[in-house]
Coordinates of C-alpha atoms in Angstrom, one line a residue:
X1 CA 64.3 190.7 113.4
X2 CA 60.7 189.8 114.0
X3 CA 60.2 193.7 112.5
X4 CA 60.5 192.6 109.1
X5 CA 59.2 189.4 109.4
X6 CA 55.8 191.7 110.0
X7 CA 56.4 193.9 107.3
X8 CA 56.8 191.7 104.7
X9 CA 53.8 189.5 105.5
X10 CA 51.7 192.5 105.5
X11 CA 53.7 193.9 102.3
X12 CA 53.1 190.6 100.2
X13 CA 49.6 190.6 102.1
X14 CA 49.0 194.5 100.1
X15 CA 51.0 193.1 97.2
X16 CA 47.5 190.3 96.8
X17 CA 45.3 193.1 97.4
X18 CA 47.1 195.6 94.8
X19 CA 46.9 192.5 92.2
X20 CA 43.0 192.8 91.7
X21 CA 43.0 196.3 90.4
X22 CA 41.9 196.7 87.2
X23 CA 45.1 198.7 85.3
X24 CA 48.8 196.9 87.0
X25 CA 50.8 199.2 86.2
X26 CA 49.2 201.6 88.6
X27 CA 49.4 198.4 90.8
X28 CA 52.0 198.1 90.3
X29 CA 53.0 202.1 91.3
X30 CA 51.2 202.3 94.2
X31 CA 52.9 199.6 95.9
X32 CA 56.2 200.7 94.9
X33 CA 55.0 204.1 96.7
X34 CA 53.9 202.1 99.5
X35 CA 57.5 199.7 100.1
X36 CA 59.4 203.4 99.3
X37 CA 57.0 205.4 102.0
X38 CA 57.4 201.7 105.1
X39 CA 60.3 201.9 104.9
X40 CA 61.7 205.9 104.7
X41 CA 59.2 204.8 107.7
X42 CA 61.4 202.8 109.3
X43 CA 65.2 204.7 108.2
X44 CA 64.1 207.8 110.2
X45 CA 61.8 206.1 113.1
X46 CA 64.2 208.5 115.2
X47 CA 63.1 211.1 113.7
X48 CA 60.6 214.1 114.5
X49 CA 59.6 214.2 111.1
X50 CA 59.4 210.4 110.5
X51 CA 55.4 210.8 111.4
X52 CA 55.4 212.9 108.0
X53 CA 55.5 209.3 105.5
X54 CA 52.2 207.2 107.1
X55 CA 50.5 210.8 106.7
X56 CA 51.6 211.3 103.1
X57 CA 50.3 208.2 102.5
X58 CA 47.6 208.4 104.3
X59 CA 46.4 211.7 102.2
X60 CA 48.0 210.3 99.2
X61 CA 45.4 207.5 99.1
X62 CA 42.1 210.4 98.7
X63 CA 43.5 211.5 96.1
X64 CA 44.3 208.1 94.5
X65 CA 42.3 205.1 96.2
X66 CA 43.9 202.6 95.0
X67 CA 46.2 203.8 97.6
X68 CA 43.9 202.4 99.5
X69 CA 45.6 198.4 99.8
X70 CA 47.9 199.1 101.4
X71 CA 46.7 200.6 104.5
X72 CA 47.8 197.5 106.5
X73 CA 51.3 198.5 106.7
X74 CA 50.9 202.2 107.2
X75 CA 48.3 201.1 109.7
X76 CA 51.3 198.3 111.2
X77 CA 53.7 201.6 110.9
X78 CA 52.0 204.0 112.8
X79 CA 51.3 201.9 115.1
X80 CA 54.3 201.3 116.0
X81 CA 55.9 204.6 116.2
X82 CA 52.8 206.2 118.7
X83 CA 51.8 208.3 115.5
X84 CA 48.4 206.6 115.5
X85 CA 46.5 209.7 114.5
X86 CA 48.3 210.0 110.8
X87 CA 46.6 206.2 109.6
X88 CA 43.3 208.6 109.6
X89 CA 43.0 209.6 106.7
X90 CA 43.3 205.7 105.8
X91 CA 39.3 205.3 107.5
X92 CA 38.7 208.4 105.4
X93 CA 39.7 207.3 102.4
X94 CA 38.2 203.9 102.6
X95 CA 35.1 204.9 102.9
X96 CA 35.0 206.0 98.7
X97 CA 35.6 202.4 97.5
X98 CA 33.0 202.2 95.2
X99 CA 34.9 200.2 92.0
X100 CA 36.7 198.3 94.7
X101 CA 35.9 194.8 94.0
X102 CA 34.1 192.3 96.2
X103 CA 37.3 190.5 97.8
X104 CA 39.4 193.7 98.0
X105 CA 37.6 194.6 101.1
X106 CA 37.8 191.2 103.1
X107 CA 41.6 191.1 102.1
X108 CA 42.0 195.6 102.9
X109 CA 40.1 194.1 106.1
X110 CA 42.0 191.1 106.8
X111 CA 44.9 192.8 106.8
X112 CA 44.0 195.7 109.2
X113 CA 43.3 193.4 111.9
X114 CA 46.3 191.3 111.7
X115 CA 48.5 194.9 111.1
X116 CA 46.7 195.4 114.4
X117 CA 47.2 191.8 116.1
X118 CA 51.1 192.5 114.6
X119 CA 51.0 196.1 116.7
X120 CA 50.3 194.3 119.8
X121 CA 52.6 191.2 119.9
X122 CA 55.2 194.2 119.5
X123 CA 54.1 196.2 122.1
X124 CA 54.2 193.6 124.6
X125 CA 57.6 192.4 123.9
X126 CA 58.4 196.7 124.3
X127 CA 57.0 196.1 127.8
X128 CA 58.7 193.2 128.8
X129 CA 62.7 194.5 127.2
X130 CA 61.6 197.6 129.2
X131 CA 60.5 196.2 132.3
X132 CA 63.6 193.6 131.6
X133 CA 65.8 197.0 131.5
X134 CA 64.4 198.7 133.6
X135 CA 65.3 195.6 135.8
X136 CA 68.8 195.4 134.2
X137 CA 69.7 199.2 135.9
X138 CA 68.4 198.5 139.1
X139 CA 70.3 195.1 139.9
X140 CA 73.2 197.1 138.2
X141 CA 72.6 200.3 140.2
X142 CA 72.0 198.2 143.8
X143 CA 75.3 196.1 142.4
X144 CA 76.6 200.2 142.8
X145 CA 75.6 200.7 145.9
X146 CA 77.4 197.1 147.6
X147 CA 80.2 197.7 146.2
X148 CA 79.9 201.1 147.8
X149 CA 79.0 199.6 151.2
X150 CA 82.0 197.0 150.7
X151 CA 84.6 199.6 149.9
X152 CA 83.3 201.7 153.4
X153 CA 83.5 198.7 155.1
X154 CA 87.0 198.1 154.4
X155 CA 87.6 201.3 155.2
X156 CA 86.5 200.8 158.4
X157 CA 88.7 197.5 158.6
X158 CA 91.9 199.2 158.2
X159 CA 91.2 202.5 159.9
X160 CA 90.0 200.3 163.0
X161 CA 93.8 198.1 162.6
X162 CA 95.5 201.5 162.0
X163 CA 94.5 202.8 165.4
X164 CA 94.8 199.4 166.8
X165 CA 98.3 199.0 165.2
X166 CA 98.5 202.6 166.6
X167 CA 97.3 202.3 170.0
X168 CA 99.8 199.2 170.8
X169 CA 102.9 201.9 169.8
X170 CA 101.7 204.2 172.2
X171 CA 101.4 201.4 174.2
X172 CA 105.7 200.1 173.4
X173 CA 106.8 204.0 173.4
X174 CA 105.2 203.9 177.1
X175 CA 107.1 200.7 178.1
X176 CA 110.0 201.7 177.2
X177 CA 110.1 205.4 178.6
X178 CA 108.8 204.1 181.7
X179 CA 110.9 200.8 182.6
X180 CA 114.2 200.9 180.1
X181 CA 113.7 204.8 180.0
X182 CA 114.7 204.3 183.7
X183 CA 116.6 202.2 184.2
X184 CA 119.4 202.9 182.0
X185 CA 119.3 206.9 184.3
X186 CA 119.4 204.9 187.4
X187 CA 122.5 203.4 185.7
X188 CA 123.6 206.9 184.6
X189 CA 123.5 208.0 188.1
X190 CA 125.2 205.2 189.8
X191 CA 128.1 205.0 187.3
X192 CA 128.7 208.6 187.0
X193 CA 128.2 207.8 191.2
X194 CA 130.7 205.3 191.1
X195 CA 133.6 207.3 188.5
X196 CA 133.5 210.6 191.5
X197 CA 134.1 207.5 194.3
X198 CA 136.6 205.6 192.9
X199 CA 140.1 205.7 193.7
X200 CA 141.7 203.3 191.0
X201 CA 143.4 204.8 188.4
X202 CA 142.7 201.3 187.0
X203 CA 139.1 201.1 187.4
X204 CA 139.2 204.8 185.3
X205 CA 138.5 204.1 182.0
X206 CA 136.3 201.7 182.0
X207 CA 134.5 203.3 184.6
X208 CA 134.1 205.9 181.9
X209 CA 133.6 203.2 178.6
X210 CA 130.7 201.7 181.1
X211 CA 129.2 205.4 181.9
X212 CA 129.6 206.6 177.9
X213 CA 128.1 203.0 176.7
X214 CA 124.9 203.4 179.2
X215 CA 124.9 207.1 177.3
X216 CA 124.8 206.0 174.0
X217 CA 122.4 203.2 175.3
X218 CA 119.6 205.9 176.1
X219 CA 120.1 208.4 173.3
X220 CA 119.4 205.4 170.8
X221 CA 116.4 204.3 174.0
X222 CA 114.6 208.0 173.7
X223 CA 115.3 208.5 169.7
X224 CA 113.1 205.0 169.1
X225 CA 110.4 206.1 171.7
X226 CA 110.4 209.7 170.0
X227 CA 110.3 207.3 167.1
X228 CA 107.4 206.1 167.7
X229 CA 104.9 208.7 169.7
X230 CA 106.1 210.2 166.1
X231 CA 104.4 207.6 163.9
X232 CA 101.7 206.8 166.2
X233 CA 100.8 210.1 165.9
X234 CA 97.1 210.3 164.9
X235 CA 96.2 213.2 162.8
X236 CA 93.3 213.0 161.5
X237 CA 91.7 212.2 164.8
X238 CA 93.5 215.2 166.7
X239 CA 91.8 217.3 164.2
X240 CA 88.2 215.7 164.4
X241 CA 89.3 216.3 168.7
X242 CA 90.7 220.3 168.2
X243 CA 87.7 220.9 165.8
X244 CA 84.9 219.1 168.7
X245 CA 85.2 221.6 171.0
X246 CA 83.5 224.3 168.2
X247 CA 80.9 222.1 168.2
X248 CA 78.3 224.1 170.0
X249 CA 78.9 227.1 168.3
X250 CA 79.7 226.2 165.5
X251 CA 78.6 224.0 162.4
X252 CA 82.3 222.3 161.7
X253 CA 83.3 221.1 158.1
X254 CA 86.4 218.8 157.8
X255 CA 88.4 218.5 154.6
X256 CA 90.8 216.1 155.4
X257 CA 92.9 214.3 152.3
X258 CA 97.0 213.7 153.3
X259 CA 98.4 210.4 153.5
X260 CA 99.7 208.9 156.9
X261 CA 103.6 208.3 155.8
X262 CA 102.9 212.5 156.0
X263 CA 106.8 213.8 158.0
X264 CA 106.0 213.3 161.9
X265 CA 107.0 216.9 162.4
X266 CA 104.5 218.1 159.3
X267 CA 101.7 216.8 161.4
X268 CA 102.6 218.0 165.0
X269 CA 103.2 221.8 162.7
X270 CA 99.4 221.4 161.5
X271 CA 98.1 219.5 164.3
X272 CA 99.3 222.9 167.3
X273 CA 97.9 225.6 164.2
X274 CA 94.4 223.5 164.1
X275 CA 94.0 224.0 167.2
X276 CA 95.3 227.5 167.3
X277 CA 92.8 228.8 164.9
X278 CA 90.0 227.1 166.8
X279 CA 90.5 228.1 170.3
X280 CA 91.2 231.4 168.2
X281 CA 87.9 230.7 166.6
X282 CA 85.9 230.2 169.7
X283 CA 86.9 233.5 171.8
X284 CA 86.9 236.2 168.8
X285 CA 84.1 234.8 166.1
X286 CA 81.2 235.9 166.8
X287 CA 80.5 233.5 163.7
X288 CA 78.0 229.6 163.5
X289 CA 80.6 228.1 160.3
X290 CA 83.7 227.2 160.1
X291 CA 85.5 225.0 157.5
X292 CA 89.3 223.2 158.2
X293 CA 90.4 222.3 154.9
X294 CA 93.8 220.0 155.1
X295 CA 95.6 218.5 152.1
X296 CA 98.0 216.8 150.2
X297 CA 99.3 218.4 146.9
X298 CA 102.2 217.4 145.0
X299 CA 105.2 219.4 145.9
X300 CA 103.0 220.6 149.1
X301 CA 100.7 220.3 152.3
X302 CA 98.5 223.4 152.4
X303 CA 96.2 224.5 155.4
X304 CA 92.9 226.3 155.6
X305 CA 90.9 227.8 158.2
X306 CA 88.5 229.7 157.3
X307 CA 85.3 231.1 159.8
X308 CA 82.4 234.1 158.7
X309 CA 82.1 236.1 161.2
X310 CA 82.6 239.3 161.2
X311 CA 86.6 241.0 161.3
X312 CA 87.9 244.3 159.9
X313 CA 92.0 244.1 161.7
X314 CA 94.7 242.0 163.3
X315 CA 96.2 241.8 166.1
X316 CA 100.0 239.3 165.0
X317 CA 101.3 240.4 168.0
X318 CA 99.1 238.1 169.6
X319 CA 100.5 235.0 171.5
X320 CA 98.3 233.0 169.4
X321 CA 99.1 233.8 165.7
X322 CA 103.0 234.5 167.4
X323 CA 102.6 230.5 168.0
X324 CA 101.2 230.2 165.1
X325 CA 103.9 232.5 162.4
X326 CA 106.6 229.9 164.8
X327 CA 105.4 226.8 164.2
X328 CA 105.1 226.9 160.4
X329 CA 108.2 228.5 160.6
X330 CA 109.8 226.8 161.8
X331 CA 109.3 223.5 158.9
X332 CA 109.5 226.4 155.9
X333 CA 106.2 226.9 155.6
X334 CA 104.1 230.3 155.4
X335 CA 101.2 231.6 156.6
X336 CA 98.5 233.8 155.8
X337 CA 95.9 235.6 158.0
X338 CA 93.4 237.5 156.7
X339 CA 89.9 239.7 157.6
X340 CA 87.1 239.0 155.2
X341 CA 83.8 240.2 154.5
X342 CA 83.1 236.6 154.2
X343 CA 84.5 236.3 157.8
X344 CA 88.1 235.5 159.3
X345 CA 90.8 233.5 157.7
X346 CA 94.2 231.2 158.2
X347 CA 96.0 229.4 155.4
X348 CA 99.3 228.1 155.8
X349 CA 101.4 225.9 153.2
X350 CA 104.4 223.4 153.7
X351 CA 106.6 222.8 150.7
X352 CA 107.7 219.1 150.8
X353 CA 111.5 218.9 150.6
X354 CA 113.8 216.8 152.5
X355 CA 114.3 218.2 155.4
X356 CA 110.4 217.7 155.9
X357 CA 111.3 213.7 155.7

């Protein structure tokens, strides 16, 4: 709005100067040309050819001196577009205004001065706007960084809670195994001994029932301990611990994206294959890079272990590769071993199905 008011003020001043011309037809024509040139400059200000309109008007002043009365508005447009050179022909035309009236020169000079003042004001305003925008962008960037750090902190806190929970589960499982399990085992042995030495037929039935009850309790406790242990398996930590053994020789890169709710048998299978694959790389590879990728897809789990060592043949009769194949087949998956010019690759895929849940 401020720019429109500036241009209207300059246009009004130019119109006054045009009114002192000898011919009213030429004055009106020049005023219309001025309005058209300034309007086109404003409409196409984002285009490269926007500077053509003030330049054409400035050059026209040389051939039609009466156009010089509109110089203030054209100068303002040129300065705003940062194309000040388009107004240079105006000053050349001013030197040829011998037939101008004396009152027109002060109005022209005043108009040029006012145009320069208006531009300086707009220029300072644009600088302030640019500064405020840069500050806004910087604040937005800082907010994004802060949000990212908050997310990282929240993830770290969640990870600490999860690790603490897993440790507590392991402790409970050990306590049950070491205390309750041992007592039940001793009770089973004692009940078995009582059955052997018992001579009273009336006590044989109750003793057998007692032994069956203790055996059921032992089975239930054993299953609970296994469930606690399986749920407490932190696959990522197991993989990181296995990969850390190769840090002295390899630059290890881990890409891990599996949900914590993956079945325990899948976790144990992947952990075993990674441990064996890293061990094989340390023993047989002459490379210096080791990539481990463990990812979960909608229909299957995927494991990739690859190093950049050179290998032309595979000895699949080795115990290590056979163990990996047995593990993957135990959960209904597929595994392949592929040497290439880029190194040695172990690729495994495990489908998601009811048997793996």
